[in-house]
Every structure is written in C-alpha cells, then in structure tokens.
CSV table of C-alpha atoms and ligand atoms in Angstrom, one decimal:
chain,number,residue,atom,x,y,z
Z,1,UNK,CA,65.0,104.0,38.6
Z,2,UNK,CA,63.0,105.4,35.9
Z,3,UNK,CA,59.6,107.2,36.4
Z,4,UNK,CA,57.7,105.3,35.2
Z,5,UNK,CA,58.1,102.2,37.2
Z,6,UNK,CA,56.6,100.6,39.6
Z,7,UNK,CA,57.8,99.3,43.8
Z,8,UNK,CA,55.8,97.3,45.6
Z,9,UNK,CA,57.0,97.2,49.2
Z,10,UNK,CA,56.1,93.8,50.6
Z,11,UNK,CA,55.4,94.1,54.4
Z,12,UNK,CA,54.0,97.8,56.0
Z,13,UNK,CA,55.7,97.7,59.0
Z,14,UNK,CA,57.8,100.4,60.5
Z,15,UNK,CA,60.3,99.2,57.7
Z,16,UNK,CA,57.8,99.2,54.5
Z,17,UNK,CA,56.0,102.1,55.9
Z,18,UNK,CA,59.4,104.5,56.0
Z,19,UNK,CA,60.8,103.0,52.8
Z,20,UNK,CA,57.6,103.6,51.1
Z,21,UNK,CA,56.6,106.6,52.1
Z,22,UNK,CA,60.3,108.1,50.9
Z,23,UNK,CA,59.5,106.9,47.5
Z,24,UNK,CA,56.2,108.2,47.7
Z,25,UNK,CA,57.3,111.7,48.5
Z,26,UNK,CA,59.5,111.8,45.3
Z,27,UNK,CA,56.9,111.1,42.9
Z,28,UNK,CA,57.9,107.2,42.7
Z,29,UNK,CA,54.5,104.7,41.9
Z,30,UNK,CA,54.4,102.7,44.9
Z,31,UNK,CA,52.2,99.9,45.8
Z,32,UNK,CA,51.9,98.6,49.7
Z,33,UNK,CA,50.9,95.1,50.0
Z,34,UNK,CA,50.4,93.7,53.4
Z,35,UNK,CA,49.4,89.8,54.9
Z,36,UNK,CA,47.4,91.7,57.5
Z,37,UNK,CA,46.6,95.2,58.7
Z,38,UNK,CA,49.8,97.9,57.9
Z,39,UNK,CA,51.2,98.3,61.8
Z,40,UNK,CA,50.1,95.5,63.5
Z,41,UNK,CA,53.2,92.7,62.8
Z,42,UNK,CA,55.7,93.3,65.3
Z,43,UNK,CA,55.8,97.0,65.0
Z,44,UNK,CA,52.8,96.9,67.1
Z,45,UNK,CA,54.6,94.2,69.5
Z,46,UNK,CA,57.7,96.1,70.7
Z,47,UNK,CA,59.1,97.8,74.0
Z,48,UNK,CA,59.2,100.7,70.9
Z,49,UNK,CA,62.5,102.4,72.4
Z,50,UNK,CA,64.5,104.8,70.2
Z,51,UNK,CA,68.1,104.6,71.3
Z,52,UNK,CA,71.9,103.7,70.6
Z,53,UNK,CA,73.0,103.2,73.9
Z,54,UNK,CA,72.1,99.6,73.7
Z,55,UNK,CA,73.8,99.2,70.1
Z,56,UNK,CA,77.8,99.7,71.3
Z,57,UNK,CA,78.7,96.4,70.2
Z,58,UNK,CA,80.2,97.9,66.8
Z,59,UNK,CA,80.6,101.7,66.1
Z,60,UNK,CA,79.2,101.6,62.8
Z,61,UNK,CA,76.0,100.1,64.1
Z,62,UNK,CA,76.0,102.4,66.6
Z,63,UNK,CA,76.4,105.3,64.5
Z,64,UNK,CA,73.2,104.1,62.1
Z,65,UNK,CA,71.3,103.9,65.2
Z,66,UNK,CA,72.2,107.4,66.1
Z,67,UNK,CA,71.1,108.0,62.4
Z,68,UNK,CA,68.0,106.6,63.5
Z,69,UNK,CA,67.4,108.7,66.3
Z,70,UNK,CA,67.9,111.8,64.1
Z,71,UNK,CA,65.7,110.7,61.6
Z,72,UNK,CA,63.1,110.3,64.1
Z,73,UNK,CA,63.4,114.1,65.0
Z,74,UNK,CA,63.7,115.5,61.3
Z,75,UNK,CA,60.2,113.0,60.8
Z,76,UNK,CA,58.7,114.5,63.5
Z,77,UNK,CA,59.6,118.1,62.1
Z,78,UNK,CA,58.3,117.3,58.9
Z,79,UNK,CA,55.2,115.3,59.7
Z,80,UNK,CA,54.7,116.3,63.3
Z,81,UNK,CA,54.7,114.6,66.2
Z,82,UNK,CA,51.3,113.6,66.6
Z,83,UNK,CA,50.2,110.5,68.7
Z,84,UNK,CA,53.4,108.9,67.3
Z,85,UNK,CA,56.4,110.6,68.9
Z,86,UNK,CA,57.3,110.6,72.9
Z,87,UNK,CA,60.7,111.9,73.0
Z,88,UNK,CA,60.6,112.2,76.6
Z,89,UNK,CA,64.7,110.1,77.3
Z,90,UNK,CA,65.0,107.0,78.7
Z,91,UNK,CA,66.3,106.2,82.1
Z,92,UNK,CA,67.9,102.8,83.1
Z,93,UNK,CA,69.4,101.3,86.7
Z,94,UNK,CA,70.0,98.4,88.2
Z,95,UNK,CA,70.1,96.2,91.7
Z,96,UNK,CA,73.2,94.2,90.7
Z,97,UNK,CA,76.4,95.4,91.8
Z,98,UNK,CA,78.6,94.3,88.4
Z,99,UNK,CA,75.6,95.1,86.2
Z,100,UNK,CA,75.8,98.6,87.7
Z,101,UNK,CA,79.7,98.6,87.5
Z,102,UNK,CA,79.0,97.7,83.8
Z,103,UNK,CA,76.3,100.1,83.1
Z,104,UNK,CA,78.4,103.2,84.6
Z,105,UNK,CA,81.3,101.7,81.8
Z,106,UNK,CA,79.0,102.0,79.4
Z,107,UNK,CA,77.5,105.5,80.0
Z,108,UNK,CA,81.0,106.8,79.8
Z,109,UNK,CA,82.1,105.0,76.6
Z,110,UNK,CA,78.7,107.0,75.3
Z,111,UNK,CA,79.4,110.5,76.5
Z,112,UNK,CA,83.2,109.9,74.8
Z,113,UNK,CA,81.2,108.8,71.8
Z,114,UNK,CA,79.3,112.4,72.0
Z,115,UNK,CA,75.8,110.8,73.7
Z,116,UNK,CA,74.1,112.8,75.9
Z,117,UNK,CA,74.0,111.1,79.0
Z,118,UNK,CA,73.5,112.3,82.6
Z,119,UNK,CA,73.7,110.4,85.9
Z,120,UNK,CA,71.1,111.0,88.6
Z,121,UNK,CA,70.7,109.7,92.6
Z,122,UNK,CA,67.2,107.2,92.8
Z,123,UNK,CA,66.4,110.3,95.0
Z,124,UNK,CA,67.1,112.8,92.0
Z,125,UNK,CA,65.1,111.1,89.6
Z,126,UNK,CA,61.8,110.7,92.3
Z,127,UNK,CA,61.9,114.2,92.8
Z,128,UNK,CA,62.5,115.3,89.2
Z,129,UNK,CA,61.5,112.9,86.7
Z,130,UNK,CA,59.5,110.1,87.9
Z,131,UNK,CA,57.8,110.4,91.6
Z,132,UNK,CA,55.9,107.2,91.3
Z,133,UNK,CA,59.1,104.6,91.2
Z,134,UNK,CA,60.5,102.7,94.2
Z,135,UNK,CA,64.2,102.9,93.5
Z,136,UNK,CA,66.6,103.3,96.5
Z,137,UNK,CA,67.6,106.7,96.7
Z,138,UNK,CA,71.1,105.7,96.5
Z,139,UNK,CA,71.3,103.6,93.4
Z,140,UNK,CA,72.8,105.4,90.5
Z,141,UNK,CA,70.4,106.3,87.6
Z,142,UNK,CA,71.5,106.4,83.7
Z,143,UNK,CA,69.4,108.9,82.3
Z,144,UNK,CA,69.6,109.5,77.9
Z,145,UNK,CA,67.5,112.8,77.3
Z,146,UNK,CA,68.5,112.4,73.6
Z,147,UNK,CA,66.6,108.9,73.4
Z,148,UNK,CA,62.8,108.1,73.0
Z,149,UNK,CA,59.4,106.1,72.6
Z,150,UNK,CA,57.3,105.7,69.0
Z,151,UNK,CA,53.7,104.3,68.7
Z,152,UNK,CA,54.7,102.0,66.3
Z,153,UNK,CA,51.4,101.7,64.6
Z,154,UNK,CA,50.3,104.9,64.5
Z,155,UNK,CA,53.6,106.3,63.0
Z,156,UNK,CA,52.7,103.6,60.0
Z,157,UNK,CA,49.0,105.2,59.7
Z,158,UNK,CA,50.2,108.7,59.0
Z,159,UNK,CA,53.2,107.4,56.5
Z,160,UNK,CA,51.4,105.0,54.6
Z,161,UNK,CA,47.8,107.1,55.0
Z,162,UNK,CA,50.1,110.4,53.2
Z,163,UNK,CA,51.5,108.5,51.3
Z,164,UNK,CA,48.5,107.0,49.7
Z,165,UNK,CA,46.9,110.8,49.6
Z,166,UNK,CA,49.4,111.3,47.0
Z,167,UNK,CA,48.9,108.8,44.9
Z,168,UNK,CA,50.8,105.2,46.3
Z,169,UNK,CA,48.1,102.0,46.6
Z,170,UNK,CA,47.3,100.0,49.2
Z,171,UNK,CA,46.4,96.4,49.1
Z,172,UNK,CA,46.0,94.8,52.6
Z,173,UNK,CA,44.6,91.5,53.7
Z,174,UNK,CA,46.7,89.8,50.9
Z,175,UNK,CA,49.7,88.4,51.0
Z,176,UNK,CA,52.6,88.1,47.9
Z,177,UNK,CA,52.5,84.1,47.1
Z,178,UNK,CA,55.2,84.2,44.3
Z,179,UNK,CA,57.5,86.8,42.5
Z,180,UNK,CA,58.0,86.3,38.8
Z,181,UNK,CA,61.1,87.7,37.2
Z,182,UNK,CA,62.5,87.7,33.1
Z,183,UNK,CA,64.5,86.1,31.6
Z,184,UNK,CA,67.3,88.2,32.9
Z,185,UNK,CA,66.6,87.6,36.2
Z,186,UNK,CA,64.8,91.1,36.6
Z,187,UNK,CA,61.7,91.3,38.5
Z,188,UNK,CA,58.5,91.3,36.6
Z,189,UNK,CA,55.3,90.2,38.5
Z,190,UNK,CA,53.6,89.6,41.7
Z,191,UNK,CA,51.2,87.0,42.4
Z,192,UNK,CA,48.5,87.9,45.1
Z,193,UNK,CA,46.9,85.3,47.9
Z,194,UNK,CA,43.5,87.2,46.9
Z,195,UNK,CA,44.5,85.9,43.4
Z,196,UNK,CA,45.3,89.2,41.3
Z,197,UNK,CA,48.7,89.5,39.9
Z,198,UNK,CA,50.4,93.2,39.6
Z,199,UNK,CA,53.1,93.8,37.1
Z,200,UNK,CA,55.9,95.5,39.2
Z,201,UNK,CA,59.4,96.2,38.6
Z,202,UNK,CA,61.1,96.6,42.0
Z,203,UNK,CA,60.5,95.0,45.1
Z,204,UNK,CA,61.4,95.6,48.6
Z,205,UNK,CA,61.1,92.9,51.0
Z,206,UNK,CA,60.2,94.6,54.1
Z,207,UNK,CA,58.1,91.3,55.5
Z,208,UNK,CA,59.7,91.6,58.9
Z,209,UNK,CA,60.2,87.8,60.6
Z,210,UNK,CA,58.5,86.6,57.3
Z,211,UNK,CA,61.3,88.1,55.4
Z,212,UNK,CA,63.5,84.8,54.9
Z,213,UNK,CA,60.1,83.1,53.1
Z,214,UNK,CA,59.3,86.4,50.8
Z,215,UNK,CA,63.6,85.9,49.7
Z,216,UNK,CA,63.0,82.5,49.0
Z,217,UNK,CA,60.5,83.2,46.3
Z,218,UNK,CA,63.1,84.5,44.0
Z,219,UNK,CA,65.6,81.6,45.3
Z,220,UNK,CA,67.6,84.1,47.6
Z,221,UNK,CA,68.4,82.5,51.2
Z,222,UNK,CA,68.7,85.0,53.6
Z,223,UNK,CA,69.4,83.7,56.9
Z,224,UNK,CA,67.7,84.7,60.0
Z,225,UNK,CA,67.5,83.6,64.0
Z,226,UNK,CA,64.4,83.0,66.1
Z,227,UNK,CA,64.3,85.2,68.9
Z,228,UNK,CA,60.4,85.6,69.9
Z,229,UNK,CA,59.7,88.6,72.4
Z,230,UNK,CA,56.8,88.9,74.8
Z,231,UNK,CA,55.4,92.1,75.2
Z,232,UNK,CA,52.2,92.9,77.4
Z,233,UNK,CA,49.6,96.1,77.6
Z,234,UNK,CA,48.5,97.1,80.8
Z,235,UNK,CA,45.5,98.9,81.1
Z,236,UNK,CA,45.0,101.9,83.5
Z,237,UNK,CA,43.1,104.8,84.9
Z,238,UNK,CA,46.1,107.0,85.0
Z,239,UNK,CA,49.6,106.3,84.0
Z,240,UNK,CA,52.0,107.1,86.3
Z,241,UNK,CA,55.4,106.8,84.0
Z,242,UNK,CA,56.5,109.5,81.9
Z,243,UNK,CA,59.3,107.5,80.3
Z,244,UNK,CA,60.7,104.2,79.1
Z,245,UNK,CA,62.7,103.1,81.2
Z,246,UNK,CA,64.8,100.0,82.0
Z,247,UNK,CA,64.4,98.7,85.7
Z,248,UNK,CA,65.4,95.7,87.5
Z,249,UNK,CA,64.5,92.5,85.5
Z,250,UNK,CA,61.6,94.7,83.6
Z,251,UNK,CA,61.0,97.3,81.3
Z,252,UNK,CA,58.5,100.0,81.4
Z,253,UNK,CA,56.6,102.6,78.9
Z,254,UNK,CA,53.8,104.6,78.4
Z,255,UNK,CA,51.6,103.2,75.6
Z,256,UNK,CA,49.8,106.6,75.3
Z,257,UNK,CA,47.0,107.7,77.8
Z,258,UNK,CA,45.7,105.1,79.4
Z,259,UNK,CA,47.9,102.0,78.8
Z,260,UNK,CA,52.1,101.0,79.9
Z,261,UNK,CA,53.6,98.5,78.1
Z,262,UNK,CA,55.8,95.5,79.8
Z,263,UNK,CA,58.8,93.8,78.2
Z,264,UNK,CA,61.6,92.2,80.1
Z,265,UNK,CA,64.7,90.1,78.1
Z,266,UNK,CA,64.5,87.2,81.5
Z,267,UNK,CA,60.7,86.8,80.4
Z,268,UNK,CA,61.3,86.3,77.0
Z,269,UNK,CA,63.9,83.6,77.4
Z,270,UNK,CA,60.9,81.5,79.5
Z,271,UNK,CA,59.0,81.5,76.0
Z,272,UNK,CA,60.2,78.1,74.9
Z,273,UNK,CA,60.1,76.5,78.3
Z,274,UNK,CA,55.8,75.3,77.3
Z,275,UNK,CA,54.8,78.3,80.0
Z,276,UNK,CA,51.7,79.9,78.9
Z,277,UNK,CA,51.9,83.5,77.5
Z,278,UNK,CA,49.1,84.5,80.2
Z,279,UNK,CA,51.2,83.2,82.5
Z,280,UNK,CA,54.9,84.9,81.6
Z,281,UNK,CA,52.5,88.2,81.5
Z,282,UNK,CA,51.3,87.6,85.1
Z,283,UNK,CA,55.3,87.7,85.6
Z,284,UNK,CA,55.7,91.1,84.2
Z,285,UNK,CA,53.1,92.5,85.5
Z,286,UNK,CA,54.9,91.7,90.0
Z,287,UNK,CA,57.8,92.8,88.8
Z,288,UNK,CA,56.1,96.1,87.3
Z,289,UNK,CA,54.4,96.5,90.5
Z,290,UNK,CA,57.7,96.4,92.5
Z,291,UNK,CA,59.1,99.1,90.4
Z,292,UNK,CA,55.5,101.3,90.2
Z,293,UNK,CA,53.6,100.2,93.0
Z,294,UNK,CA,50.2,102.3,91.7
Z,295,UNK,CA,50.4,99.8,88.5
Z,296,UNK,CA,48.8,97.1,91.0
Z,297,UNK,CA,45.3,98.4,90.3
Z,298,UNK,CA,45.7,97.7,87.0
Z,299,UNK,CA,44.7,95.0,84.7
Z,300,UNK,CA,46.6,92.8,81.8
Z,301,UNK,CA,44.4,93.8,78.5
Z,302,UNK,CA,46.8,92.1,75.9
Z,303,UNK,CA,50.0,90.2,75.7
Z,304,UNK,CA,51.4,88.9,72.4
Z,305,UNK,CA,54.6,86.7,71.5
Z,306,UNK,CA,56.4,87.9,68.6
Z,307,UNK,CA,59.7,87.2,66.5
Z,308,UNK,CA,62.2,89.8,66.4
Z,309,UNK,CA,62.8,89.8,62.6
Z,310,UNK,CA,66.7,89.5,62.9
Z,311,UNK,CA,69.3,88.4,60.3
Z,312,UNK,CA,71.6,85.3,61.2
Z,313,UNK,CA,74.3,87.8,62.7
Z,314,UNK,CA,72.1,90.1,64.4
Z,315,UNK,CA,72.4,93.3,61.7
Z,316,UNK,CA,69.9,94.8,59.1
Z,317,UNK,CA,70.4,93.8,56.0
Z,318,UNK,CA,69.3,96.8,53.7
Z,319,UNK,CA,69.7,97.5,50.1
Z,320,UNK,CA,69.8,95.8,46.6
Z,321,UNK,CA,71.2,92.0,45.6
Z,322,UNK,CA,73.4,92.6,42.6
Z,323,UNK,CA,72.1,88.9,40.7
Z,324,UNK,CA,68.3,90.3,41.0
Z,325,UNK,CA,67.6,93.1,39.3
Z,326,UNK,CA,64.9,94.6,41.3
Z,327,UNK,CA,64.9,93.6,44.3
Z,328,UNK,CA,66.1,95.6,47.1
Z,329,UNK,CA,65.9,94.0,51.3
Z,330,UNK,CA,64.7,96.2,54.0
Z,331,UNK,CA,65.0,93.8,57.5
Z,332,UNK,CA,66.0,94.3,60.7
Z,333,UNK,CA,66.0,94.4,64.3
Z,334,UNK,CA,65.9,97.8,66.3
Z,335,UNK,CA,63.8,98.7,63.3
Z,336,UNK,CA,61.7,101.0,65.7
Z,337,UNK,CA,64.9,102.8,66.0
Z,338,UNK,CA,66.1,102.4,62.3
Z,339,UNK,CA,63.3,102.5,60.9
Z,340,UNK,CA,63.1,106.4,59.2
Z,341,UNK,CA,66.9,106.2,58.8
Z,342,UNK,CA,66.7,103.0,56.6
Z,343,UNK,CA,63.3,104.3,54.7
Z,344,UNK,CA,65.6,108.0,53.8
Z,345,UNK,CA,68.8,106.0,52.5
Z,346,UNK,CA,67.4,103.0,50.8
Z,347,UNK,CA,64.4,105.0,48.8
Z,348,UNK,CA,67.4,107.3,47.7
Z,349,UNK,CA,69.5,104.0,46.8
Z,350,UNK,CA,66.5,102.8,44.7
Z,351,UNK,CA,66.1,106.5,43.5
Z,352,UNK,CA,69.4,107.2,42.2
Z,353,UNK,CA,71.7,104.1,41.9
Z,354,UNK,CA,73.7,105.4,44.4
Z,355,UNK,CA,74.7,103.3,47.8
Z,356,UNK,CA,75.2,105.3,50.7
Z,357,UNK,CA,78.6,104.3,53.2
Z,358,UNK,CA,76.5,103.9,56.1
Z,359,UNK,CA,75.0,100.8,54.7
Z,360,UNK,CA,78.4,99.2,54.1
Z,361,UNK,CA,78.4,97.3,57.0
Z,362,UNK,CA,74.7,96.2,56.5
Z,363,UNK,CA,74.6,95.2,52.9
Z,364,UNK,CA,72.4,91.8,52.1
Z,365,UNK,CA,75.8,90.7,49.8
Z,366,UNK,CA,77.6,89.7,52.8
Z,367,UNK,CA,74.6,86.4,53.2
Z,368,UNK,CA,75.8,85.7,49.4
Z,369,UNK,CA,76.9,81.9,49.6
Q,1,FAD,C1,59.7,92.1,72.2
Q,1,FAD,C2,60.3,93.0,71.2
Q,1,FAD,C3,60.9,94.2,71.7
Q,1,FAD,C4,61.5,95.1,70.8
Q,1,FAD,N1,62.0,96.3,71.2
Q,1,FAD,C5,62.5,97.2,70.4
Q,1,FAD,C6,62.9,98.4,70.9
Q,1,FAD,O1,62.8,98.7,72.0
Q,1,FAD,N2,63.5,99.3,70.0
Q,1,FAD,C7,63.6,99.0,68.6
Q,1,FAD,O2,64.1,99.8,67.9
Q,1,FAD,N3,63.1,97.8,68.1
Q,1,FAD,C8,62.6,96.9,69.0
Q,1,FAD,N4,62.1,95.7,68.5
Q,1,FAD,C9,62.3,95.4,67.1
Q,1,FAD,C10,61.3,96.1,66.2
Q,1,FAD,O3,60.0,96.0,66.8
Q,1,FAD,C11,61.3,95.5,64.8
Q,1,FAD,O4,62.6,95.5,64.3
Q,1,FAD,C12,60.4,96.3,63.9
Q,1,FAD,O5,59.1,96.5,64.4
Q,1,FAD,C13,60.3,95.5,62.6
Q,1,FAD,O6,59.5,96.2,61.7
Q,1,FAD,P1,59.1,95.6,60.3
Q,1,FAD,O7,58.4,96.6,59.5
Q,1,FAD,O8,60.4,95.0,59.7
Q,1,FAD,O9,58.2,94.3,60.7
Q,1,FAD,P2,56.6,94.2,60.9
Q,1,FAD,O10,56.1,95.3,61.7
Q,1,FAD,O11,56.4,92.8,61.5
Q,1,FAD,O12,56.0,94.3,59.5
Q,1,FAD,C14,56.2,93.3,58.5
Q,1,FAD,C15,54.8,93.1,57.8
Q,1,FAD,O13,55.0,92.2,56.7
Q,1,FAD,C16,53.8,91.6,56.5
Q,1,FAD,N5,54.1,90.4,55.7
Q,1,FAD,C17,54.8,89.3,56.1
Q,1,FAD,N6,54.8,88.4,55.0
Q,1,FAD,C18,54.1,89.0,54.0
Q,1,FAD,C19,53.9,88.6,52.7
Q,1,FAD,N7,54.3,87.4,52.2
Q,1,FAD,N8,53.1,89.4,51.9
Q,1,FAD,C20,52.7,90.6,52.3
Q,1,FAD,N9,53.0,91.0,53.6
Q,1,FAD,C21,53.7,90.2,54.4
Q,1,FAD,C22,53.2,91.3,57.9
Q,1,FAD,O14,51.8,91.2,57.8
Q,1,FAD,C23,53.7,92.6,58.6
Q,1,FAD,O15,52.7,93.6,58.7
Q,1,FAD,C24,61.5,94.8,69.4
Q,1,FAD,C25,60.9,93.6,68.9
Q,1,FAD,C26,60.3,92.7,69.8
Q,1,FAD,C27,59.7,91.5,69.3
C-alpha cells in the first residue's frame, strides 16, 4: 500500500484491534469504526483460553495457533502484560474412562509435536497448583504450562488506545451501512449509520459474527455457521482458581480479581432448546460448585449468549479477495488465540503485497463460488 492511503478496520474486536494496531505502528492512516464499544462483541463473551492443544485436527491449523500463542508472548514483551495477559497454563481432566483414554492420546500426539505438556495425579495438582478443586486424587491431570488466559477487552483498550495516541481514529457507536467501490471494482467510500461518509481505500472486515453481512456489501458471500456460546461471570470475594482449566462437563477461569468465568460446550448445545439464559447459567454455576466447592458463596453477575464468528468449515479466513481491490477479511474462531498472530501477518500482507505461507491454508479464495 502506498502512504498515503487510508484502512478502515470494520469491527474492534480482538481481530480489528490486532490488525489495526500493526498498521498503526508502521505509520499506516487507520480509521476504527465499531457498531458498539471496541471489546465488548464477543471478545468480551469468551472462555478467553490461549492454546493449540485443542486445534490438532490439521497441523497447519495447529501450527498458526501455536503462532498465536507466540505472538501473545512477544505482545506482552512489547506492550506489557498489564491486566490483559494471565499466562498461568491450563490444566484439563476428566471423569469418563474413553474421554480420559483419549485425552492421554492426545497429550502425547502434542509432546511429539514439541508441546509442553506434563501429566500430574488429582493429588499433585491440589498440592501444587490448585488446592481449592475436588478432583479424585487418582484421576490423571493434563497440565499445558505453555498455554494461557487474555482479558479480551482490556487487551483491545491498550491496542486500539496506542494506537490512536499515534495518530489512527476512532469512530464508535456507528456502524458501516454500505461500501462504495470504482469503477474498477476498487474500494472507495464508506457510508456511516451516524450518516457521515469517509473516503477510504482499504478495508478489513474484522465484524466478527456480523462478518458475512459487512461481505455482502460489496457482493462477496462468505459463508459462515451459527454456533452461539454461553458464557457466565461469577462474582466473588476471593477467587480461588489460578488457571483455566477444563473440568468435568465445565470450564473455569479467573476473570481478574474478583470475578471466574463459566463456559461449558454441553450448556451451549441447550441454547436452542427455548431454555432461558438465566437458567443454562444456574447450570454452570452446580457444576462449578462440584469442581470448586468455595464458588457456592458466590453469585451469577452476568451471563451472555454469543455467536462464535466461524466460517462455514470452521477456519479463519484471513487476507485479501483478488476481484476487490481493497478489501482484505480478518474472521475467525479461536481469535482470542489468533488474534496478534493474524493482526502481525495480515497488516504486513496489506503492507507489502506479500502473502505469508502460513495463511495458505486460511485464504478467503477457497469460499470463491
Ligand atoms: C462461548 C465462546 C467461547 C470461546 N472461547 C474461546 C477460547 O477459549 N479461545 C479462543 O481463542 N477463542 C474463543 N472463542 C472465540 C473468540 O472469542 C472469537 O473468535 C473472538 O473474540 C472474535 O473476535 P472478533 O474481533 O472477530 O469479534 P468481536 O469481538 O465480536 O468484534 C467484532 C466487532 O465488530 C463490530 N461490528 C459488527 N458489525 C459491524 C458493522 N457493520 N460496522 C462496524 N462494526 C461492526 C461489533 O460491534 C464488534 O465489536 C470463544 C467464543 C465464544 C462465543
């Protein structure tokens, strides 16, 4: 790109935020529109867990994942780690004998991949890690040091609040209605729900579940599946976790000091059954209580339903679409974990021209009819 154009990043998530921010940092004029407030779509509605163990389904996704996790790290280095970064591992177990047969399986696949994984005793990890859980002292215990947990929304304050100290805009509270482009196709002009127009000449639709709508504006169908998450915030006194951590039919993390968050994959898939949020949050919050008995004497404070912003087969789709000048895609799930990663490689695409290998397998081409 030349200097003297213009990005708007549409959407300051995790995704717009880390894109953005990249630009910003090499001298780029960027422009950060958001519907709402920049980190609170999703990125504030997520179990927030920085990993690649749970990504082994195909190594190269794997591999950008472990991207991710450096990223995180070299963020955190050159930022700092403020109220944003908790890399404190993540430890995982379970009370179903082929689950744990499977998880064992899987922790050795990682540590041939090079993952740092260790293996603990229930017993071990009360006396070491976590005193205040209830599992068995027998049941084996997965335990990632390499792996983490991100406060979403405050890691989109600092970006988007540096990079806005030197020099990018931000317009919140209004959302992109249309996208104009030239006669060559080439992207031109942004029309505003607060009714102001901005001449631009690159986009990047970082719009998380909204994404699909904002391609549709310049006639692009990207494809994506519903697959809505409920996450709750517990409020209490003390929180007795250190970690995230994946426990039978629930997963817990600290939200910071005085607050866990609850997510569990057998809540979410009540979500469509006409059960009430507050209810499906009630859930969570016996089954944390099983795990961490001292969380009984604390109280639900806020529990949201949210759609994972997922492509039709489940990978990102990051960089440019060939037929539109301009525009460039930023959108996926495990963006907590992606999200740096994808913000370094696609500002330097936008930057220079040049598409990195790691993208190959992620490129928004392959939802070309
Ligand atoms: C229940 C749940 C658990 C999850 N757990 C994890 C996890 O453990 N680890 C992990 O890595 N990932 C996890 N994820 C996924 C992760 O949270 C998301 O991939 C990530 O937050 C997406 O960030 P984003 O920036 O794309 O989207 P968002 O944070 O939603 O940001 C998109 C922004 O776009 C704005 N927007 C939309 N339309 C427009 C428009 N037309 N004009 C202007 N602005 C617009 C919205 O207001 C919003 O602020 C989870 C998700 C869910 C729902």
């Amino acid at each position: 790109m030349k200097r003297s154009e213009r990005v708007a990043v549409i959407g300051v998530g995790i995704l717009g935020a880390s894109v953005g921010w990249n630009l910003s940092r090499h001298g780029a004029q960027v422009v950060f529109i958001d519907a709402g407030q920049p980190g609170e779509g999703v990125t504030n509605w997520s179990f927030s867990w920085v990993n690649a163990s749970n990504k082994t389904a195909r190594r190269s996704y794997f591999d950008l994942n472990v991207a991710g996790m450096a990223a995180h790290r070299e963020l955190a280095r050159t930022i700092g780690p403020d109220s944003w970064w908790y890399p404190s591992g993540h430890l995982r177990w379970t009370d179903d004998p082929a689950a744990q047969a499977k998880l064992l399986e899987t922790a050795g696949l990682l540590a041939g991949w090079d993952y740092r994984v260790e293996v603990y005793t229930g017993a071990e990890v009360r006396r070491r890690l976590e005193p205040a859980l209830t599992v068995p002292g027998e049941v084996p215990v997965v335990f990632y040091p390499d792996e983490a947990w991100v406060h979403g929304r405050h890691l989109v304050g600092r970006l988007v609040g540096q990079a806005v100290a030197s020099g990018a805009e931000l317009r919140s509270a209004t959302a992109v209605r249309d996208i104009g482009t030239g006669a060559d196709g080439s992207i031109r002009t942004l029309a505003l729900s607060d009714g102001s127009r901005l001449d631009v000449d690159i986009v990047v639709n970082a719009a998380g579940s909204s994404a699909s709508h904002v391609a549709g504006l310049i006639a692009r169908h990207l494809p994506m599946r519903r697959e809505p998450g409920l996450v709750t915030r517990i409020g209490c006194a003390q929180v007795p976790v250190h970690r995230a951590m994946h426990a039978p039919h629930i997963e817990i993390r600290p939200d910071g000091d005085a607050s866990v968050v609850l997510h569990s994959r057998e809540i979410d898939a009540l979500i469509d059954t006409g059960e009430e949020p507050a209810q499906l949050a009630r859930l969570l919050h016996e089954s944390a209580q099983h795990v961490v008995p001292e969380l009984g004497g604390s109280r639900i404070a806020q529990t949201r339903v949210a759609d994972r912003p997922i492509p039709a087969d489940g990978f990102p789709s990051v960089g440019a679409v060939p037929s539109v000048p301009g525009y460039y895609e930023a959108v996926s799930h495990s963006g907590i974990t992606l999200g740096p990663v994808i913000g370094r490689l696609l500002a330097s695409e936008i930057l220079s021209g040049k598409r990195d290998e790691m993208l190959a397998d992620f490129r928004p081409e392959r939802f070309l009819p």
